[in-house]
Amino acid sequence: MKKTSISTAVLAALLATVALAGCKKKEDTADSNAQPAAPVAMTPAEPAAPQPMTAAAPVSVSAISVGKTAAADKSVAPAALFSPKDIIIVSFRTDGTANNVNTGVKLTYQDGQVAGEKSQALNTTGAETTNVTFENANGWPAGKYRAEVTVDGKAAGTPQEFEVK
């Protein structure tokens, strides 16, 4: 036996009443002071059950590059050696769909000290390249560095290492 909700039963009764009223024979009334019947209040039909949303493909990082200049398409020619006054560009390519997904890039110096860290929201519906630029007005200390990318706080892609001489 299938159970129906009260609102479905009320709606069915209301529709049946309206249908019967529409089929009823019109009667002549001799009384000119008779009030017209009050309109029947219609309740809106129940909304359709929500359709399950298909989960968006999670965003993933397919490539990370570290370089000095970016092309018009945001691609960065990888560089392994930088001078202290160079601008460091960390470029990462994402695949998938993202709506305000938090991404982060962190530069770590050889002793584990954070040399730079930036984050931003990512909105994309497909493959996209994002560049994050780091500058040091005092010059980058000589040594080895590591560039890491995170998506929603989780490590993503393959970290890249480079050196400043």
XYZ file of C-alpha atoms in Angstrom:
165
model
C 0.000 0.000 0.000
C 1.445 3.349 -1.028
C 1.230 6.235 1.473
C 0.404 9.712 0.231
C 1.107 12.918 2.025
C -1.709 15.076 3.359
C -0.887 17.876 0.949
C -1.223 15.493 -1.998
C -4.624 14.324 -0.701
C -5.769 17.931 -0.177
C -4.617 18.857 -3.668
C -6.495 15.893 -5.178
C -9.674 16.824 -3.288
C -9.354 20.454 -4.376
C -8.916 19.479 -8.025
C -11.911 17.129 -7.824
C -14.044 19.931 -6.333
C -13.025 22.351 -9.079
C -13.718 19.721 -11.736
C -17.196 18.974 -10.327
C -18.001 22.665 -10.032
C -17.080 23.154 -13.671
C -19.360 20.309 -14.771
C -22.316 21.425 -12.666
C -25.357 22.715 -14.562
C -25.839 26.452 -14.257
C -28.983 27.284 -12.268
C -31.146 30.316 -12.868
C -31.490 32.392 -9.781
C -34.546 34.546 -9.256
C -32.981 36.401 -6.368
C -31.072 39.385 -7.716
C -29.518 40.051 -4.304
C -27.764 36.688 -4.215
C -24.037 36.881 -3.615
C -21.740 35.103 -6.007
C -19.957 32.132 -4.558
C -16.560 32.906 -3.042
C -13.695 31.846 -5.259
C -11.964 28.681 -4.222
C -8.428 29.304 -3.027
C -6.000 27.219 -4.979
C -2.884 25.956 -3.260
C 0.208 25.600 -5.385
C 1.153 22.114 -6.380
C 4.054 20.553 -4.525
C 7.359 21.270 -6.180
C 8.930 18.434 -8.056
C 11.453 16.414 -6.132
C 14.881 17.972 -6.566
C 17.013 16.271 -9.135
C 20.286 14.941 -7.799
C 23.134 17.227 -8.821
C 25.958 15.622 -10.650
C 29.158 16.155 -8.773
C 31.575 18.424 -10.540
C 34.831 16.832 -11.457
C 37.254 17.776 -8.734
C 39.949 20.171 -9.733
C 43.433 18.694 -10.020
C 46.849 20.146 -10.741
C 48.417 18.529 -13.785
C 51.625 20.580 -14.034
C 53.705 23.073 -12.063
C 56.456 25.241 -13.597
C 58.727 27.851 -12.071
C 60.132 30.530 -14.345
C 60.979 34.183 -14.894
C 58.499 35.304 -17.580
C 55.026 34.306 -18.686
C 53.730 34.138 -22.249
C 50.350 35.514 -23.348
C 48.747 32.094 -22.710
C 50.174 32.189 -19.143
C 52.667 29.419 -19.898
C 56.021 29.783 -18.160
C 59.307 28.515 -19.571
C 60.775 26.466 -16.707
C 63.957 27.795 -15.121
C 66.099 26.088 -12.506
C 68.484 28.969 -11.780
C 67.548 32.490 -10.636
C 69.472 35.583 -9.589
C 68.624 37.335 -6.295
C 66.723 40.180 -8.036
C 64.626 37.942 -10.355
C 60.853 37.774 -10.221
C 59.782 34.196 -9.563
C 56.634 33.013 -11.315
C 55.011 29.777 -10.194
C 52.634 28.548 -12.868
C 50.224 25.668 -12.364
C 47.803 24.044 -14.765
C 44.484 22.807 -13.391
C 41.959 20.440 -14.901
C 38.348 20.055 -13.823
C 35.670 22.367 -12.500
C 36.144 24.749 -9.595
C 33.889 27.319 -7.976
C 35.714 29.443 -5.402
C 38.188 26.666 -4.660
C 41.062 27.919 -2.537
C 44.482 27.447 -4.145
C 47.804 28.294 -2.584
C 51.446 28.533 -3.587
C 54.277 28.401 -1.089
C 58.000 28.985 -1.608
C 60.164 27.267 0.986
C 63.839 28.060 1.531
C 66.353 25.223 2.019
C 66.181 25.481 5.840
C 62.392 25.024 5.829
C 61.630 28.718 6.304
C 58.688 30.010 4.236
C 60.102 32.508 1.715
C 56.701 33.456 0.276
C 53.104 32.299 0.341
C 50.019 33.411 -1.570
C 46.492 32.085 -2.004
C 43.544 32.868 -4.237
C 40.131 31.514 -5.191
C 39.925 29.534 -8.411
C 36.845 29.551 -10.663
C 37.063 27.435 -13.786
C 35.030 25.036 -15.907
C 37.943 23.302 -17.573
C 41.676 23.365 -18.108
C 43.271 26.610 -16.961
C 46.714 27.981 -16.148
C 47.210 30.169 -13.081
C 50.348 32.205 -12.379
C 51.475 33.461 -8.999
C 54.297 36.003 -8.881
C 56.791 36.443 -6.048
C 59.169 39.391 -5.671
C 61.696 40.192 -2.961
C 62.696 43.862 -2.770
C 65.754 42.900 -0.715
C 66.778 40.137 -3.130
C 66.352 36.393 -2.720
C 68.998 34.806 -0.476
C 71.240 32.357 -2.328
C 70.221 28.758 -1.842
C 67.747 26.084 -2.859
C 63.991 26.666 -2.887
C 60.904 24.532 -3.333
C 57.585 25.669 -4.878
C 54.486 23.801 -3.705
C 50.856 24.159 -4.788
C 47.808 23.299 -2.691
C 44.141 22.954 -3.604
C 41.734 23.279 -0.668
C 44.698 22.916 1.686
C 45.901 19.622 0.180
C 49.173 19.211 -1.717
C 48.594 19.112 -5.456
C 50.869 18.443 -8.393
C 54.584 17.745 -8.193
C 56.561 20.341 -6.203
C 59.333 22.062 -8.173
C 62.816 22.877 -6.927
C 65.027 25.737 -8.093
C 68.090 27.594 -6.983
C 69.070 31.224 -6.463
C 72.779 32.060 -7.070
